Amino acid sequence: MNDLVRQHTALTESDLEWLHLLVSEWQLLSDLSFADLVLWVPTRDGTRYVSVAQMRPNTGPTSYQDDMVGHLVPRGRRPMLDTALDEGRIVREGDPEWREEVPVRVESIPVRREGRVLGVIARNTNLLTVRTPSRLELTYLQSASDLAQMIAAGAFPFPGQQVDMDASPRVGDGLIRLDADGIVQYASPNALSAYHRLGLAVDLVGHHLGQTTAELAPSRGPVDEALVKLASGWAPRETEVEGNGGVIQLRAIPLKPKGTRIGSLILLRDVTELRRRERELITKDATIREIHHRVKNNLQTVAALLRLQARRMDSAAAGGSAREALEEAVRRVGSIAIVHETLSQNLDERVEFDDIADRVLAMVAEISPGRVTGRRTGRFGVLDAEVATPLSMVLTEVLQNALEHGFGPGEQGTVEVSAVRSGSRGEGRLLVTVQDDGRGLPEGFDPQRTGNLGLQIVRTLVEGELGGTFDMLAAPERGTRVVLDIPVRAEKR
């Protein structure tokens, strides 16, 4: 449209903006009229008209099979265009035109802006399927007539009210006609169904739409007053109303065909399922962001573990091969993978840790097949993901340390993991004990100052990540006991 207007006409940029505003709204006029619309604008020399836009109805058959945009016709060939342009009035006189054996009623509606007629809308109605109109169709046609008069008077479209027709309710979605007092004169079946979704148990006709809508919505106070005015059609506005588990989208269009408001059109659409899906997408987006954040943090932990392992590998001559070091790193990463696998199945922020503990115990026991038996007593219960990930790594390190250093080659024994929850759900604590019946601690061993890489990792995670305490001491009879005491809080750390 921009190119056609600038190439052929003398309209200004502000005039062009008005035409764009009109075109953004005129699907409404087309659907209410059951008619095709073609916008004709006089050329710069005034000898011809150029068609700059076209709209077909969603409510009836088209009158034009071909695209009319860009066509030029000389002045005088279509007298109704000339009369509407020159006299600035709606022209309905004349017999139907016949196009490919189809009778078409043609009307011309002047497009006025600030007292000037910019062009003419040709409204073309296919008469081939004309029959006795229903109450719905009569309401449509009367509303279309009112809008046409407003266009001819320059009162429609509403300045500053650019409408997104893809998101805004359409005529077929639901239509309510109000009188000047906001009383419902007619409600289409779709409109009535939408209000039933909000909890309405009676017919709408005869009721004040603004007050009825406010009663169905759960809000109170100033919001109610604004909703009453909007649903009464006092101003061109859009809003959404939610109640009884349903959501409807409302658009109010005041009707002022002769300068005075005689009533309003309310277009509405049931968007309950649409909003539910949008909320689900928002929730899924938040979950995905949280998963990305969690994986990022855990990958940073993995990187730190590998850096520590690399430093130890520099002194490989002091003990252990590179193969053994990498196997240890694999087990540490594997404990993180177990937590992520559980989270991927639940997609919430909490996991059942007993299953994770059993799998970690089985994974670590693989380094001494047939020699040492592992078992778990007590219940860890459900833990936040932020607790589960570092705790799985701590458990891996403690178990691996017990199996590697508590038992010699060929020795048999037992490693037991016990868990005790205490306190309330919001501010509880978890006491974890890992005890073996192996050779015990060497003389003078201080777990807070000495120890291998695994114990350094345990101290860092328990005290830094989990905010708990860690101790390693000799068991009462034989072996070693590791005690972890950590807080289990529901809130985000």
Coordinates of C-alpha atoms in Angstrom, one line a residue:
M1 CA 0.0 0.0 0.0
N2 CA 2.8 2.4 0.8
D3 CA 4.3 2.2 -2.7
L4 CA 0.9 2.6 -4.5
V5 CA -0.1 5.6 -2.4
R6 CA 3.2 7.3 -2.8
Q7 CA 3.4 6.6 -6.5
H8 CA -0.1 7.5 -7.6
T9 CA -1.7 9.8 -5.1
A10 CA -1.1 13.1 -3.4
L11 CA -1.8 11.9 0.2
T12 CA 0.5 12.9 3.0
E13 CA 2.4 10.6 5.3
S14 CA -0.2 11.3 8.1
D15 CA -3.0 10.4 5.6
L16 CA -1.2 7.2 4.8
E17 CA -0.9 6.3 8.5
W18 CA -4.7 6.8 8.8
L19 CA -5.2 4.4 6.0
H20 CA -2.9 1.9 7.7
L21 CA -5.0 2.2 10.8
L22 CA -8.2 1.7 8.9
V23 CA -6.8 -1.4 7.1
S24 CA -5.7 -2.9 10.5
E25 CA -9.4 -2.7 11.6
W26 CA -11.5 -3.3 8.5
Q27 CA -11.6 -7.1 8.8
L28 CA -14.3 -6.3 11.4
L29 CA -16.4 -4.3 8.9
S30 CA -15.9 -7.0 6.3
D31 CA -17.1 -9.8 8.6
L32 CA -20.0 -7.9 9.9
S33 CA -21.1 -7.0 6.4
F34 CA -20.5 -10.4 4.9
A35 CA -18.8 -8.4 2.1
D36 CA -15.6 -7.8 0.3
L37 CA -13.9 -4.4 0.8
V38 CA -11.7 -2.6 -1.7
L39 CA -10.1 0.7 -0.8
W40 CA -9.9 3.1 -3.8
V41 CA -7.9 6.3 -3.6
P42 CA -8.0 9.1 -6.3
T43 CA -4.8 9.6 -8.2
R44 CA -2.7 12.7 -8.1
D45 CA -4.3 14.3 -11.2
G46 CA -7.8 13.3 -10.1
T47 CA -8.6 11.4 -13.3
R48 CA -8.4 7.9 -12.0
Y49 CA -8.7 5.7 -8.9
V50 CA -6.1 3.2 -7.7
S51 CA -7.0 0.3 -5.4
V52 CA -4.5 0.1 -2.6
A53 CA -6.0 -2.6 -0.3
Q54 CA -8.5 -5.4 -0.3
M55 CA -10.2 -7.6 2.3
R56 CA -12.4 -10.7 2.0
P57 CA -14.9 -11.7 4.6
N58 CA -14.5 -14.7 6.9
T59 CA -18.3 -14.9 7.3
G60 CA -19.5 -15.3 3.7
P61 CA -18.5 -16.0 0.1
T62 CA -16.2 -13.5 -1.7
S63 CA -17.3 -11.3 -4.6
Y64 CA -13.8 -11.1 -6.1
Q65 CA -11.9 -14.2 -7.1
D66 CA -9.0 -12.0 -8.3
D67 CA -6.6 -9.7 -6.5
M68 CA -7.8 -6.1 -7.0
V69 CA -4.8 -4.3 -5.4
G70 CA -3.0 -2.1 -7.9
H71 CA -5.9 -1.8 -10.4
L72 CA -6.5 1.6 -12.0
V73 CA -9.9 2.7 -13.2
P74 CA -10.8 6.0 -14.8
R75 CA -13.1 8.4 -13.1
G76 CA -16.7 8.1 -14.4
R77 CA -16.6 4.3 -15.0
R78 CA -17.9 3.7 -11.4
P79 CA -20.3 6.5 -10.7
M80 CA -20.9 5.4 -7.1
L81 CA -17.2 6.0 -6.3
D82 CA -17.4 9.5 -7.8
T83 CA -20.6 10.4 -5.7
A84 CA -19.1 9.1 -2.5
L85 CA -15.9 11.0 -3.0
D86 CA -17.5 14.3 -4.2
E87 CA -20.4 14.4 -1.7
G88 CA -18.7 12.6 1.2
R89 CA -21.7 10.3 1.9
I90 CA -22.4 6.6 1.8
V91 CA -23.9 5.6 -1.6
R92 CA -26.2 2.6 -1.8
E93 CA -28.2 3.5 -4.9
G94 CA -28.1 1.3 -8.0
D95 CA -28.9 -2.1 -9.2
P96 CA -26.7 -5.2 -8.4
E97 CA -23.8 -5.8 -10.7
W98 CA -23.3 -9.2 -12.3
R99 CA -19.8 -10.7 -12.1
E100 CA -19.3 -14.2 -13.6
E101 CA -23.0 -14.9 -13.3
V102 CA -23.0 -13.8 -9.6
P103 CA -25.1 -10.8 -8.5
V104 CA -23.2 -8.4 -6.4
R105 CA -24.5 -5.4 -4.4
V106 CA -22.1 -2.5 -4.4
E107 CA -22.0 0.3 -1.8
S108 CA -19.4 3.1 -1.5
I109 CA -18.3 4.4 1.9
P110 CA -16.1 7.6 2.0
V111 CA -13.0 7.5 4.2
R112 CA -12.8 10.8 6.1
R113 CA -10.0 12.2 8.1
E114 CA -10.1 15.6 9.7
G115 CA -12.8 16.8 7.4
R116 CA -11.2 15.6 4.2
V117 CA -12.2 12.5 2.1
L118 CA -9.1 10.5 1.4
G119 CA -10.7 7.7 -0.6
V120 CA -13.6 5.4 -0.9
I121 CA -14.3 1.8 0.4
A122 CA -16.3 -0.2 -2.1
R123 CA -18.3 -2.8 -0.2
N124 CA -19.3 -5.7 -2.4
T125 CA -21.8 -8.3 -1.2
N126 CA -22.3 -11.6 -2.9
L127 CA -26.1 -12.0 -3.3
L128 CA -26.1 -15.6 -4.5
T129 CA -26.6 -17.0 -1.1
V130 CA -28.9 -14.3 0.3
R131 CA -31.7 -15.7 2.5
T132 CA -33.9 -14.5 5.3
P133 CA -31.4 -13.2 7.9
S134 CA -31.3 -14.6 11.4
R135 CA -31.1 -12.5 14.6
L136 CA -27.3 -12.9 14.5
E137 CA -27.0 -11.7 10.9
L138 CA -29.3 -8.8 11.5
T139 CA -27.2 -7.7 14.5
Y140 CA -24.1 -8.1 12.3
L141 CA -25.5 -5.9 9.5
Q142 CA -26.8 -3.2 11.8
S143 CA -23.4 -3.0 13.5
A144 CA -21.7 -2.9 10.1
S145 CA -24.0 0.0 9.1
D146 CA -23.0 1.9 12.3
L147 CA -19.3 1.4 11.6
A148 CA -19.7 2.5 8.0
Q149 CA -21.3 5.7 9.2
M150 CA -18.5 6.3 11.6
I151 CA -15.9 5.8 8.9
A152 CA -17.7 8.3 6.7
A153 CA -17.7 10.7 9.6
G154 CA -14.0 10.2 10.4
A155 CA -14.9 8.7 13.8
F156 CA -13.5 5.2 13.0
P157 CA -10.9 3.8 13.4
F158 CA -10.0 5.2 16.8
P159 CA -6.7 7.3 16.7
G160 CA -3.9 5.7 18.7
Q161 CA -5.7 2.3 18.9
Q162 CA -3.5 0.2 16.7
V163 CA -5.0 -3.3 16.8
D164 CA -3.2 -6.6 16.3
M165 CA -5.9 -8.5 14.5
D166 CA -4.1 -11.8 14.9
A167 CA -4.3 -11.5 18.7
S168 CA -7.6 -9.5 19.0
P169 CA -11.0 -11.3 19.1
R170 CA -12.8 -11.6 15.8
V171 CA -16.5 -11.4 15.0
G172 CA -16.9 -15.1 14.8
D173 CA -15.2 -15.7 18.2
G174 CA -18.1 -14.0 20.0
L175 CA -20.1 -10.8 19.7
I176 CA -22.3 -8.9 22.2
R177 CA -24.4 -5.8 21.2
L178 CA -25.0 -3.3 24.0
D179 CA -27.3 -0.3 24.2
A180 CA -26.2 3.1 25.4
D181 CA -26.7 2.1 29.1
G182 CA -24.5 -1.1 28.7
I183 CA -27.5 -3.5 28.7
V184 CA -27.1 -6.6 26.5
Q185 CA -29.3 -6.5 23.5
Y186 CA -27.9 -9.5 21.8
A187 CA -25.2 -12.1 22.6
S188 CA -24.0 -14.6 20.0
P189 CA -23.9 -18.3 21.0
N190 CA -20.1 -18.2 21.2
A191 CA -20.2 -15.2 23.4
L192 CA -22.7 -16.8 25.7
S193 CA -20.6 -20.0 25.9
A194 CA -17.5 -17.9 26.9
Y195 CA -19.5 -16.3 29.8
H196 CA -20.7 -19.7 30.8
R197 CA -17.0 -20.6 31.1
L198 CA -16.7 -17.8 33.6
G199 CA -19.5 -19.2 35.7
L200 CA -22.6 -17.4 34.3
A201 CA -25.7 -19.6 34.9
V202 CA -28.3 -17.4 33.1
D203 CA -28.8 -15.6 29.7
L204 CA -26.9 -12.4 29.1
V205 CA -29.7 -10.5 27.3
G206 CA -31.3 -7.8 29.5
H207 CA -28.4 -7.8 32.0
H208 CA -25.8 -5.0 32.5
L209 CA -22.7 -6.5 31.0
G210 CA -20.2 -4.4 33.1
Q211 CA -21.7 -5.4 36.4
T212 CA -22.2 -9.0 35.4
T213 CA -18.6 -9.3 34.3
A214 CA -17.3 -7.7 37.5
E215 CA -19.4 -10.1 39.6
L216 CA -17.9 -13.1 37.7
A217 CA -14.3 -11.8 38.1
P218 CA -12.6 -12.5 41.5
S219 CA -11.0 -9.0 41.8
R220 CA -12.4 -6.3 44.0
G221 CA -12.0 -2.5 44.5
P222 CA -10.8 -0.1 41.8
V223 CA -10.1 -2.9 39.3
D224 CA -13.8 -3.7 39.5
E225 CA -14.8 -0.1 38.6
A226 CA -12.5 -0.1 35.6
L227 CA -13.8 -3.4 34.5
V228 CA -17.4 -2.3 34.8
K229 CA -16.7 0.7 32.5
L230 CA -14.7 -1.3 30.0
A231 CA -17.3 -4.1 29.7
S232 CA -20.0 -1.4 29.4
G233 CA -18.3 -0.2 26.2
W234 CA -17.6 3.4 27.2
A235 CA -14.2 3.5 25.5
P236 CA -12.3 1.5 22.9
R237 CA -10.2 -0.8 25.2
E238 CA -9.1 -4.5 25.5
T239 CA -8.7 -6.6 28.6
E240 CA -8.9 -10.1 29.9
V241 CA -11.3 -11.4 32.5
E242 CA -10.5 -14.5 34.6
G243 CA -12.9 -16.3 36.8
N244 CA -14.1 -19.8 37.7
G245 CA -11.0 -21.3 36.0
G246 CA -11.8 -19.6 32.7
V247 CA -10.2 -16.7 30.8
I248 CA -12.0 -14.5 28.2
Q249 CA -10.5 -11.7 26.1
L250 CA -12.7 -8.7 25.7
R251 CA -12.6 -5.8 23.2
A252 CA -15.0 -2.9 23.5
I253 CA -15.9 -0.7 20.4
P254 CA -18.2 2.2 21.1
L255 CA -20.7 2.9 18.4
K256 CA -21.2 6.6 17.5
P257 CA -22.7 6.7 13.9
K258 CA -24.0 10.2 14.3
G259 CA -21.6 11.6 16.9
T260 CA -23.5 10.3 20.0
R261 CA -22.9 6.9 21.5
I262 CA -25.9 4.7 20.8
G263 CA -24.3 1.5 22.2
S264 CA -21.3 -0.7 21.9
L265 CA -19.9 -3.8 20.3
I266 CA -18.1 -6.2 22.5
L267 CA -15.9 -8.8 20.8
L268 CA -14.8 -11.6 23.0
R269 CA -12.9 -14.9 22.8
D270 CA -12.5 -17.8 25.2
V271 CA -8.7 -18.0 25.7
T272 CA -8.6 -20.4 28.6
E273 CA -6.7 -23.1 26.9
L274 CA -4.4 -20.7 25.2
R275 CA -3.4 -19.0 28.5
R276 CA -3.0 -22.4 30.2
R277 CA -0.6 -23.5 27.5
E278 CA 1.3 -20.2 27.8
R279 CA 1.7 -20.7 31.5
E280 CA 2.9 -24.2 30.9
L281 CA 5.5 -22.9 28.4
I282 CA 6.6 -20.3 31.0
T283 CA 7.0 -23.0 33.6
K284 CA 9.0 -25.2 31.2
D285 CA 11.2 -22.3 30.2
A286 CA 12.0 -21.6 33.8
T287 CA 12.7 -25.3 34.3
I288 CA 15.0 -25.4 31.3
R289 CA 16.9 -22.3 32.5
E290 CA 17.3 -23.8 36.0
I291 CA 18.6 -27.1 34.4
H292 CA 21.1 -25.1 32.3
H293 CA 22.2 -23.2 35.4
R294 CA 22.6 -26.4 37.4
V295 CA 24.5 -28.2 34.7
K296 CA 26.8 -25.2 34.3
N297 CA 27.6 -25.2 38.0
N298 CA 28.2 -29.0 38.0
L299 CA 30.4 -28.8 34.9
Q300 CA 32.5 -26.2 36.8
T301 CA 32.7 -28.6 39.6
V302 CA 33.9 -31.3 37.2
A303 CA 36.5 -29.0 35.8
A304 CA 37.8 -28.2 39.3
L305 CA 38.0 -31.9 40.0
L306 CA 40.0 -32.6 36.9
R307 CA 42.3 -29.7 37.6
L308 CA 43.0 -31.2 41.1
Q309 CA 43.5 -34.6 39.5
A310 CA 45.9 -33.1 37.0
R311 CA 48.1 -31.6 39.7
R312 CA 48.3 -35.0 41.4
M313 CA 49.3 -36.6 38.2
D314 CA 52.4 -34.3 38.0
S315 CA 53.9 -36.4 40.8
A316 CA 52.9 -39.8 39.4
A317 CA 56.2 -41.2 40.5
A318 CA 55.0 -40.9 44.1
G319 CA 52.3 -43.4 43.6
G320 CA 49.3 -44.5 41.4
S321 CA 49.1 -44.5 37.7
A322 CA 47.4 -42.0 35.4
R323 CA 44.8 -44.8 34.6
E324 CA 43.8 -45.0 38.2
A325 CA 43.6 -41.3 38.6
L326 CA 41.3 -41.0 35.6
E327 CA 39.2 -43.9 36.9
E328 CA 38.7 -41.9 40.1
A329 CA 37.7 -38.8 38.1
V330 CA 35.2 -41.0 36.2
R331 CA 33.5 -42.1 39.4
R332 CA 33.2 -38.6 40.6
V333 CA 31.6 -37.4 37.4
G334 CA 29.4 -40.5 37.5
S335 CA 27.9 -39.5 40.9
I336 CA 26.9 -36.2 39.4
A337 CA 25.4 -38.0 36.4
I338 CA 23.2 -40.2 38.7
V339 CA 21.6 -37.1 40.2
H340 CA 21.0 -35.5 36.8
E341 CA 19.4 -38.7 35.6
T342 CA 17.0 -38.6 38.5
L343 CA 16.2 -35.0 38.0
S344 CA 15.5 -35.5 34.3
Q345 CA 12.8 -38.0 35.3
N346 CA 11.1 -35.8 37.8
L347 CA 11.7 -32.3 36.4
D348 CA 11.3 -30.7 39.8
E349 CA 13.8 -29.4 42.4
R350 CA 13.7 -32.4 44.7
V351 CA 14.9 -36.0 44.4
E352 CA 14.4 -39.2 46.3
F353 CA 18.0 -39.7 47.5
D354 CA 17.8 -43.3 48.8
D355 CA 17.9 -44.7 45.2
I356 CA 20.8 -42.4 44.4
A357 CA 22.7 -43.6 47.5
D358 CA 22.1 -47.3 46.5
R359 CA 23.4 -46.6 43.0
V360 CA 26.5 -44.7 44.2
L361 CA 27.2 -47.6 46.6
A362 CA 27.0 -50.1 43.8
M363 CA 29.1 -48.0 41.5
V364 CA 31.9 -47.6 44.0
A365 CA 31.7 -51.3 45.0
E366 CA 32.7 -52.3 41.5
I367 CA 36.4 -51.4 42.3
S368 CA 36.5 -54.4 44.7
P369 CA 34.2 -57.1 43.2
G370 CA 33.5 -60.0 45.5
R371 CA 35.6 -58.7 48.4
V372 CA 33.6 -56.0 50.2
T373 CA 29.9 -56.0 50.8
G374 CA 28.0 -52.7 50.9
R375 CA 24.6 -52.0 52.5
R376 CA 22.4 -49.1 53.5
T377 CA 20.3 -48.6 56.6
G378 CA 17.9 -45.7 57.4
R379 CA 16.4 -43.3 54.9
F380 CA 17.8 -40.1 53.3
G381 CA 14.4 -39.2 52.1
V382 CA 13.6 -36.4 49.6
L383 CA 16.4 -33.8 49.2
D384 CA 16.7 -30.6 47.2
A385 CA 18.7 -30.9 44.0
E386 CA 21.2 -28.4 45.4
V387 CA 21.9 -30.8 48.4
A388 CA 21.7 -34.0 46.4
T389 CA 24.4 -33.2 43.9
P390 CA 27.3 -32.4 46.3
L391 CA 26.1 -35.1 48.8
S392 CA 26.3 -37.7 46.0
M393 CA 29.9 -36.7 45.4
V394 CA 30.7 -36.7 49.1
L395 CA 29.3 -40.2 49.4
T396 CA 31.3 -41.4 46.4
E397 CA 34.5 -40.1 47.9
V398 CA 33.9 -41.5 51.4
L399 CA 33.0 -44.9 50.0
Q400 CA 35.9 -45.0 47.6
N401 CA 38.3 -44.0 50.4
A402 CA 36.9 -46.8 52.6
L403 CA 37.3 -49.5 50.0
E404 CA 40.7 -48.4 48.8
H405 CA 42.4 -47.7 52.2
G406 CA 40.4 -49.8 54.6
F407 CA 41.0 -53.2 53.0
G408 CA 44.0 -54.8 51.6
P409 CA 44.2 -57.1 48.5
G410 CA 42.0 -60.1 49.0
E411 CA 40.6 -58.9 52.3
Q412 CA 36.9 -59.2 52.9
G413 CA 34.6 -56.9 54.9
T414 CA 31.6 -54.7 55.1
V415 CA 30.8 -51.0 54.5
E416 CA 27.5 -49.7 55.9
V417 CA 25.9 -46.4 55.1
S418 CA 23.2 -45.2 57.5
A419 CA 21.1 -42.0 57.3
V420 CA 18.9 -40.4 60.0
R421 CA 16.6 -37.4 59.3
S422 CA 15.7 -35.1 62.2
G423 CA 13.9 -31.8 62.8
S424 CA 11.1 -30.2 60.7
R425 CA 10.9 -30.3 57.0
G426 CA 11.9 -26.7 56.6
E427 CA 14.8 -26.7 59.1
G428 CA 15.8 -30.4 59.4
R429 CA 19.2 -32.0 59.6
L430 CA 20.6 -35.2 58.0
L431 CA 23.1 -37.3 59.9
V432 CA 25.0 -39.7 57.6
T433 CA 27.4 -42.3 58.9
V434 CA 29.7 -44.5 56.7
Q435 CA 31.4 -47.3 58.7
D436 CA 33.7 -50.1 57.6
D437 CA 35.3 -53.0 59.5
G438 CA 38.6 -52.6 57.8
R439 CA 42.1 -51.9 59.1
G440 CA 41.2 -48.5 60.6
L441 CA 43.1 -45.2 60.6
P442 CA 46.8 -44.9 60.7
E443 CA 48.3 -43.6 63.9
G444 CA 48.3 -39.8 64.2
F445 CA 45.9 -39.3 61.3
D446 CA 44.0 -36.0 61.3
P447 CA 41.2 -35.9 58.8
Q448 CA 41.0 -32.1 59.0
R449 CA 44.6 -31.5 57.9
T450 CA 45.8 -34.5 56.2
G451 CA 44.4 -36.9 53.7
N452 CA 44.3 -37.6 50.0
L453 CA 42.5 -35.7 47.2
G454 CA 39.2 -37.4 48.0
L455 CA 39.2 -36.2 51.6
Q456 CA 40.0 -32.6 50.5
I457 CA 37.0 -32.8 48.1
V458 CA 34.8 -34.1 51.0
R459 CA 35.9 -31.2 53.3
T460 CA 35.3 -28.6 50.7
L461 CA 31.9 -29.9 49.7
V462 CA 30.5 -30.6 53.2
E463 CA 31.7 -27.4 54.8
G464 CA 31.5 -25.0 51.8
E465 CA 28.6 -26.3 49.7
L466 CA 26.4 -28.0 52.2
G467 CA 27.2 -25.9 55.3
G468 CA 27.7 -29.0 57.5
T469 CA 30.4 -30.7 59.5
F470 CA 32.6 -33.7 58.6
D471 CA 34.6 -36.0 60.9
M472 CA 36.5 -39.2 60.5
L473 CA 37.4 -41.4 63.5
A474 CA 38.1 -44.9 64.6
A475 CA 35.1 -47.2 64.9
P476 CA 34.3 -48.6 68.4
E477 CA 35.4 -52.2 67.6
R478 CA 37.3 -52.1 64.3
G479 CA 37.5 -50.0 61.2
T480 CA 36.7 -46.4 60.4
R481 CA 33.6 -44.3 60.9
V482 CA 32.9 -41.1 58.9
V483 CA 30.2 -38.8 60.2
L484 CA 28.4 -36.1 58.1
D485 CA 26.0 -33.7 59.7
I486 CA 24.4 -31.4 57.2
P487 CA 21.3 -29.0 57.3
V488 CA 18.4 -29.9 55.0
R489 CA 16.6 -26.7 54.3
A490 CA 13.6 -26.3 51.9
E491 CA 14.5 -22.8 50.9
K492 CA 16.9 -22.0 48.1
R493 CA 20.5 -21.8 49.3

